[in-house]
Backbone as JSON, one array per atom type, in Angstrom:
{
  "sequence": "MKDIRGPSGKPMAGFSGDFAVLRPAVCALFSEFPEIELAYLFGSQGSRRATPSSDIDLALLSKGLSLARYRMLWSRLVEILGTEKVDVLFLEDAPPALRFEVIRSGRILFRSDPDRENRFELLAMKEYWDTAPLRRIRREALYERWGMGGLPKGEH",
  "N": [[0.85, -1.17, 0.0], [0.49, 2.24, -0.77], [2.08, 5.18, 0.6], [0.0, 7.23, 2.47], [-0.94, 10.57, 2.54], [-1.96, 13.34, 4.45], [-3.8, 16.53, 4.38], [-1.82, 18.27, 5.28], [0.44, 17.23, 4.24], [1.83, 15.41, 5.68], [2.56, 11.96, 6.48], [-0.21, 9.75, 6.91], [-1.61, 7.85, 9.59], [-3.3, 5.76, 9.02], [-6.37, 3.84, 8.84], [-8.11, 3.73, 11.84], [-9.96, 1.94, 12.75], [-12.17, 2.71, 14.13], [-14.93, 3.75, 12.97], [-16.9, 5.52, 13.71], [-15.69, 7.8, 14.7], [-14.79, 9.04, 12.42], [-17.06, 9.49, 10.98], [-18.51, 12.07, 10.92], [-16.81, 13.64, 9.24], [-16.82, 12.14, 6.88], [-19.54, 12.26, 6.21], [-19.8, 15.02, 5.82], [-18.2, 15.26, 3.57], [-19.73, 13.76, 1.68], [-21.91, 15.47, 1.5], [-20.88, 17.49, -0.03], [-21.06, 16.55, -2.55], [-23.51, 16.71, -4.65], [-24.54, 14.72, -6.22], [-24.63, 12.4, -4.75], [-27.0, 10.55, -3.15], [-27.65, 8.7, -1.15], [-25.78, 7.0, 1.37], [-24.31, 4.11, 2.63], [-22.71, 2.26, 5.21], [-21.37, -0.86, 5.07], [-20.8, -4.46, 5.21], [-18.07, -5.84, 7.11], [-17.37, -3.6, 8.66], [-19.81, -2.23, 8.81], [-21.37, -4.03, 10.22], [-20.1, -4.07, 12.56], [-18.06, -5.94, 13.0], [-15.47, -5.71, 12.35], [-11.98, -6.19, 11.74], [-8.5, -5.31, 12.31], [-7.46, -5.65, 9.74], [-9.57, -5.33, 8.05], [-11.4, -4.07, 5.24], [-13.06, -1.06, 4.11], [-16.33, -0.9, 3.36], [-18.44, 0.81, 1.33], [-21.65, 1.73, 0.29], [-23.22, 3.41, -2.25], [-25.88, 5.44, -3.38], [-26.39, 7.09, -6.22], [-26.87, 9.84, -8.48], [-26.0, 10.3, -11.6], [-23.14, 10.49, -11.19], [-20.13, 11.34, -12.38], [-17.18, 9.81, -13.85], [-14.89, 11.33, -13.35], [-15.72, 12.85, -11.13], [-16.21, 10.75, -9.37], [-13.61, 9.76, -9.0], [-12.49, 11.95, -7.69], [-14.07, 11.96, -5.37], [-13.36, 9.42, -4.3], [-10.59, 9.75, -3.83], [-10.66, 11.73, -1.89], [-12.05, 10.36, 0.13], [-10.13, 8.39, 0.76], [-8.17, 10.05, 1.77], [-9.47, 11.12, 4.06], [-10.09, 8.78, 5.51], [-7.64, 7.58, 5.74], [-6.69, 5.3, 4.52], [-6.32, 3.12, 1.7], [-7.94, 1.03, 1.47], [-10.7, 0.93, 0.6], [-13.8, 0.1, -0.55], [-16.18, 0.77, -2.98], [-19.55, 0.47, -3.67], [-21.97, 0.85, -6.12], [-25.23, 1.37, -5.71], [-27.27, 1.64, -7.58], [-26.47, 0.02, -9.63], [-26.28, -2.46, -8.54], [-27.22, -5.92, -7.95], [-30.54, -7.11, -6.96], [-30.43, -8.79, -4.6], [-28.03, -8.04, -3.36], [-28.45, -5.3, -2.9], [-30.53, -5.53, -1.05], [-29.2, -6.83, 1.04], [-27.39, -4.83, 1.81], [-29.15, -2.84, 2.83], [-30.32, -4.31, 4.84], [-28.27, -5.18, 6.6], [-26.44, -3.12, 6.72], [-25.37, 0.22, 7.73], [-26.9, 3.34, 7.68], [-25.23, 6.14, 6.5], [-25.39, 8.62, 5.31], [-27.88, 10.75, 4.04], [-29.49, 12.48, 1.52], [-32.07, 13.16, 1.46], [-34.71, 12.18, 3.44], [-37.09, 11.05, 2.42], [-36.24, 10.05, -0.02], [-34.57, 8.02, 0.82], [-36.47, 6.29, 2.02], [-38.07, 5.63, -0.24], [-36.16, 4.35, -1.88], [-35.39, 2.15, -0.24], [-37.83, 0.77, 0.09], [-38.38, 0.06, -2.59], [-36.11, -1.52, -3.1], [-36.53, -3.66, -1.32], [-38.93, -4.68, -2.37], [-38.09, -5.47, -4.97], [-36.26, -7.43, -4.2], [-37.89, -9.39, -2.96], [-39.59, -9.93, -5.12], [-37.85, -11.18, -6.87], [-37.18, -13.48, -5.57], [-38.24, -16.11, -6.26], [-36.74, -16.62, -8.59], [-34.12, -16.75, -7.61], [-34.37, -19.03, -6.04], [-34.88, -21.01, -8.0], [-32.46, -20.9, -9.34], [-30.68, -21.73, -7.29], [-31.65, -24.35, -6.94], [-30.97, -25.46, -9.44], [-28.18, -25.28, -9.29], [-27.64, -27.0, -7.12], [-28.54, -29.39, -8.25], [-26.72, -29.61, -10.39], [-24.37, -29.95, -8.99], [-24.77, -32.42, -8.07], [-26.27, -32.83, -5.81], [-28.91, -33.33, -5.55], [-31.13, -31.47, -5.42], [-32.62, -28.82, -3.4], [-31.6, -28.38, 0.03], [-33.5, -29.46, 2.91], [-35.92, -27.16, 4.08], [-35.17, -24.98, 2.54], [-36.92, -24.28, 0.59]],
  "CA": [[0.0, 0.0, 0.0], [1.33, 3.44, -0.83], [2.06, 6.12, 1.72], [-1.11, 8.16, 2.38], [-0.61, 11.83, 3.18], [-3.09, 14.22, 4.72], [-3.71, 17.87, 3.8], [-0.57, 18.91, 5.68], [1.54, 16.56, 3.56], [2.44, 14.41, 6.57], [1.96, 10.63, 6.33], [-1.32, 9.44, 7.8], [-1.41, 6.58, 10.29], [-4.17, 4.71, 8.5], [-7.68, 3.73, 9.47], [-7.98, 3.26, 13.22], [-10.95, 0.92, 13.03], [-13.35, 3.32, 14.74], [-15.54, 4.55, 11.93], [-17.74, 6.56, 14.32], [-14.88, 9.01, 14.85], [-14.64, 9.66, 11.11], [-18.36, 9.65, 10.33], [-18.84, 13.46, 10.57], [-16.01, 14.09, 8.1], [-17.31, 11.42, 5.7], [-20.85, 12.83, 5.87], [-19.55, 16.35, 5.26], [-17.71, 15.04, 2.21], [-20.85, 13.38, 0.83], [-22.77, 16.63, 1.27], [-20.24, 18.29, -1.07], [-21.34, 15.89, -3.82], [-24.96, 16.64, -4.77], [-24.92, 13.49, -6.92], [-24.8, 11.33, -3.77], [-28.3, 10.62, -2.47], [-27.59, 7.85, 0.05], [-24.52, 6.28, 1.6], [-24.37, 3.11, 3.7], [-21.52, 1.51, 5.6], [-21.8, -2.25, 5.18], [-19.7, -5.4, 5.39], [-17.64, -6.03, 8.5], [-17.44, -2.31, 9.37], [-21.21, -1.92, 9.05], [-21.92, -4.94, 11.22], [-19.23, -3.93, 13.74], [-17.24, -7.14, 13.16], [-14.23, -5.42, 11.64], [-10.67, -6.46, 12.32], [-7.56, -4.31, 11.79], [-7.19, -5.83, 8.31], [-10.81, -5.17, 7.29], [-11.54, -2.91, 4.38], [-14.24, -0.24, 4.38], [-17.29, -1.08, 2.28], [-19.44, 1.86, 1.25], [-22.64, 1.59, -0.79], [-23.73, 4.74, -2.58], [-26.92, 5.64, -4.39], [-26.04, 8.38, -6.81], [-27.51, 10.2, -9.74], [-25.12, 10.96, -12.54], [-21.79, 10.75, -10.72], [-19.19, 11.08, -13.47], [-15.94, 9.14, -13.47], [-13.99, 12.33, -12.77], [-16.22, 13.17, -9.79], [-15.98, 9.57, -8.54], [-12.19, 9.74, -8.64], [-12.31, 13.0, -6.69], [-14.69, 11.45, -4.14], [-12.56, 8.32, -3.77], [-9.33, 10.25, -3.28], [-10.98, 12.43, -0.64], [-12.34, 9.32, 1.12], [-8.85, 7.82, 1.15], [-7.5, 11.04, 2.62], [-10.17, 11.21, 5.35], [-10.02, 7.51, 6.22], [-6.25, 7.21, 5.96], [-6.41, 3.99, 3.94], [-6.84, 2.87, 0.35], [-8.78, -0.17, 1.54], [-12.07, 1.43, 0.52], [-14.55, -0.44, -1.68], [-17.42, 1.51, -3.2], [-20.58, -0.21, -4.44], [-23.02, 1.75, -6.58], [-26.47, 0.63, -5.51], [-28.1, 1.65, -8.79], [-25.97, -1.05, -10.5], [-26.18, -3.71, -7.78], [-28.37, -6.83, -8.06], [-31.49, -6.97, -5.86], [-30.01, -9.45, -3.36], [-26.97, -7.24, -2.73], [-29.11, -4.1, -2.36], [-31.27, -5.94, 0.15], [-28.21, -7.11, 2.09], [-26.87, -3.54, 2.28], [-30.11, -2.15, 3.71], [-30.62, -5.18, 5.97], [-27.18, -5.29, 7.58], [-25.59, -1.94, 6.73], [-25.79, 1.38, 8.52], [-27.0, 4.55, 6.86], [-24.26, 7.18, 6.87], [-25.75, 9.92, 4.74], [-29.08, 10.81, 3.19], [-29.77, 13.84, 1.07], [-33.5, 13.37, 1.64], [-35.28, 10.98, 4.06], [-38.07, 10.43, 1.53], [-35.5, 9.28, -1.03], [-34.14, 6.8, 1.5], [-37.64, 5.41, 2.14], [-38.44, 5.12, -1.58], [-35.15, 3.39, -2.32], [-35.44, 0.92, 0.56], [-39.06, 0.04, -0.26], [-38.18, -0.54, -3.91], [-35.1, -2.59, -2.97], [-37.18, -4.83, -0.69], [-39.89, -5.23, -3.34], [-37.33, -6.19, -6.0], [-35.68, -8.62, -3.59], [-38.94, -10.42, -2.8], [-40.08, -10.3, -6.45], [-36.88, -12.05, -7.54], [-36.91, -14.66, -4.73], [-38.42, -17.36, -6.99], [-35.63, -16.81, -9.52], [-32.96, -17.21, -6.83], [-34.65, -20.42, -5.64], [-34.67, -21.85, -9.19], [-31.01, -20.94, -9.58], [-30.09, -22.59, -6.27], [-32.02, -25.73, -7.26], [-30.16, -25.88, -10.58], [-26.81, -25.48, -8.82], [-27.61, -28.23, -6.33], [-28.64, -30.5, -9.2], [-25.46, -29.69, -11.13], [-23.35, -30.45, -8.07], [-25.13, -33.78, -7.69], [-26.77, -32.83, -4.44], [-30.31, -33.75, -5.57], [-32.12, -30.45, -5.06], [-32.35, -27.97, -2.24], [-31.72, -28.99, 1.36], [-34.79, -29.21, 3.57], [-36.07, -25.83, 4.66], [-34.76, -23.92, 1.62], [-37.91, -24.16, -0.5]],
  "C": [[0.89, 1.23, 0.0], [1.13, 4.31, 0.39], [0.92, 7.12, 1.5], [-0.75, 9.42, 3.15], [-1.87, 12.69, 3.32], [-2.88, 15.59, 4.1], [-2.41, 18.58, 4.14], [0.64, 18.33, 4.95], [2.23, 15.52, 4.41], [1.78, 13.05, 6.35], [0.86, 10.41, 7.36], [-1.11, 8.06, 8.39], [-2.23, 5.45, 9.71], [-5.45, 4.64, 9.3], [-7.55, 3.08, 10.83], [-8.94, 2.14, 13.55], [-12.2, 1.46, 13.69], [-13.99, 4.28, 13.75], [-16.36, 5.7, 12.51], [-16.98, 7.88, 14.45], [-14.82, 9.77, 13.53], [-15.97, 9.97, 10.43], [-18.7, 11.11, 10.0], [-18.08, 13.97, 9.34], [-16.48, 13.43, 6.81], [-18.65, 12.0, 5.26], [-20.7, 14.23, 5.28], [-19.05, 16.24, 3.83], [-18.86, 14.69, 1.28], [-21.75, 14.58, 0.54], [-22.17, 17.59, 0.24], [-20.5, 17.73, -2.47], [-22.85, 15.75, -3.97], [-25.44, 15.39, -5.52], [-25.19, 12.34, -5.94], [-26.11, 11.54, -3.02], [-28.3, 9.86, -1.15], [-26.21, 7.23, 0.15], [-24.71, 5.36, 2.8], [-22.97, 2.58, 3.96], [-21.99, 0.08, 5.77], [-20.58, -3.15, 5.29], [-19.31, -5.47, 6.86], [-17.66, -4.72, 9.3], [-18.88, -1.97, 9.73], [-21.83, -2.79, 10.11], [-21.08, -4.96, 12.51], [-18.44, -5.2, 14.05], [-15.87, -6.94, 12.52], [-13.0, -5.81, 12.46], [-9.71, -5.4, 11.79], [-7.29, -4.45, 10.29], [-8.43, -5.64, 7.44], [-10.76, -3.94, 6.39], [-12.8, -2.15, 4.79], [-15.14, -0.34, 3.17], [-18.35, 0.01, 2.37], [-20.36, 1.57, 0.07], [-23.26, 2.95, -1.01], [-24.86, 4.63, -3.59], [-26.66, 7.03, -4.94], [-26.85, 8.61, -8.07], [-26.5, 10.96, -10.59], [-23.74, 11.32, -12.03], [-20.81, 10.36, -11.83], [-17.94, 10.38, -12.94], [-14.98, 10.13, -12.81], [-14.42, 12.69, -11.34], [-16.03, 11.98, -8.85], [-14.53, 9.51, -8.09], [-11.89, 10.78, -7.56], [-12.88, 12.54, -5.34], [-13.82, 10.38, -3.5], [-11.26, 8.83, -3.15], [-9.56, 11.02, -1.99], [-11.33, 11.44, 0.47], [-11.05, 8.7, 1.65], [-8.11, 8.78, 2.09], [-8.14, 11.1, 4.01], [-9.96, 9.94, 6.17], [-8.59, 7.05, 6.49], [-5.9, 5.83, 5.45], [-6.97, 3.93, 2.52], [-7.76, 1.65, 0.33], [-10.25, 0.24, 1.64], [-12.7, 0.83, -0.73], [-15.87, 0.3, -1.77], [-18.32, 0.7, -4.12], [-21.61, 0.83, -4.84], [-24.33, 0.98, -6.59], [-27.34, 0.61, -6.76], [-27.68, 0.55, -9.77], [-25.96, -2.41, -9.82], [-27.41, -4.59, -8.0], [-29.27, -6.72, -6.83], [-31.04, -7.61, -4.55], [-28.93, -8.65, -2.63], [-27.54, -5.94, -2.16], [-29.81, -4.41, -1.05], [-30.3, -6.17, 1.32], [-27.64, -5.81, 2.67], [-27.87, -2.87, 3.22], [-30.44, -2.99, 4.94], [-29.52, -5.11, 7.03], [-26.28, -4.07, 7.65], [-26.15, -0.84, 7.62], [-25.81, 2.6, 7.61], [-26.01, 5.59, 7.4], [-24.75, 8.56, 6.48], [-27.01, 9.76, 3.93], [-29.28, 12.26, 2.79], [-31.22, 14.2, 1.35], [-34.09, 12.09, 2.25], [-36.32, 10.28, 3.19], [-37.39, 9.59, 0.46], [-35.02, 7.97, -0.42], [-35.31, 5.81, 1.6], [-38.03, 4.81, 0.8], [-37.45, 4.07, -2.06], [-35.27, 2.08, -1.56], [-36.7, 0.11, 0.27], [-38.93, -0.65, -1.62], [-37.18, -1.69, -3.85], [-35.71, -3.84, -2.35], [-38.17, -5.48, -1.65], [-39.17, -6.04, -4.41], [-36.72, -7.47, -5.44], [-36.73, -9.72, -3.49], [-39.51, -10.84, -4.15], [-39.14, -11.26, -7.16], [-36.54, -13.3, -6.72], [-37.15, -15.97, -5.48], [-37.28, -17.65, -7.98], [-34.38, -17.3, -8.79], [-33.14, -18.66, -6.39], [-34.4, -21.36, -6.81], [-33.18, -21.98, -9.47], [-30.31, -21.85, -8.57], [-30.4, -24.06, -6.55], [-31.16, -26.27, -8.4], [-28.71, -26.13, -10.16], [-26.69, -26.75, -8.0], [-27.7, -29.45, -7.23], [-27.31, -30.69, -9.93], [-24.36, -30.27, -10.26], [-23.66, -31.86, -7.59], [-25.67, -33.9, -6.29], [-28.27, -33.12, -4.38], [-31.31, -32.72, -5.12], [-31.72, -29.7, -3.81], [-32.42, -28.75, -0.94], [-33.08, -28.65, 1.96], [-34.79, -27.83, 4.2], [-35.66, -24.7, 3.74], [-35.74, -23.77, 0.46], [-38.68, -22.89, -0.41]]
}
């Protein structure tokens, strides 16, 4: 990993593991990007199971965030967090099961509008439940392919 330097030019120590300390700075950063509508912390950091080697998983719902603006956002996140171990998921491109997992187990960090959060989460849950039969068919096919004879009991 390369040496990360803060605004003063001094090397940064890296992510301490306590995201709560950095949350205000991260939220302030998101508010500088009107394209960002929602931001969630998920994965091990979101579920508070992080270890010192854990990365930081952020899920963003954005409208029209250009590549140049994304690069600017990412470099600022790296500067604030003191680590390059930042993974960004764009919820508008994520499959329904992953969106559902983010809202189920993640923590909301930023919302530009509470109504937008509600609309997104309701739609994500609807899409998740609407696609449940397709996931079941896929699992059945995989179990058959692996020679396991269908789904285990209780997974129907």
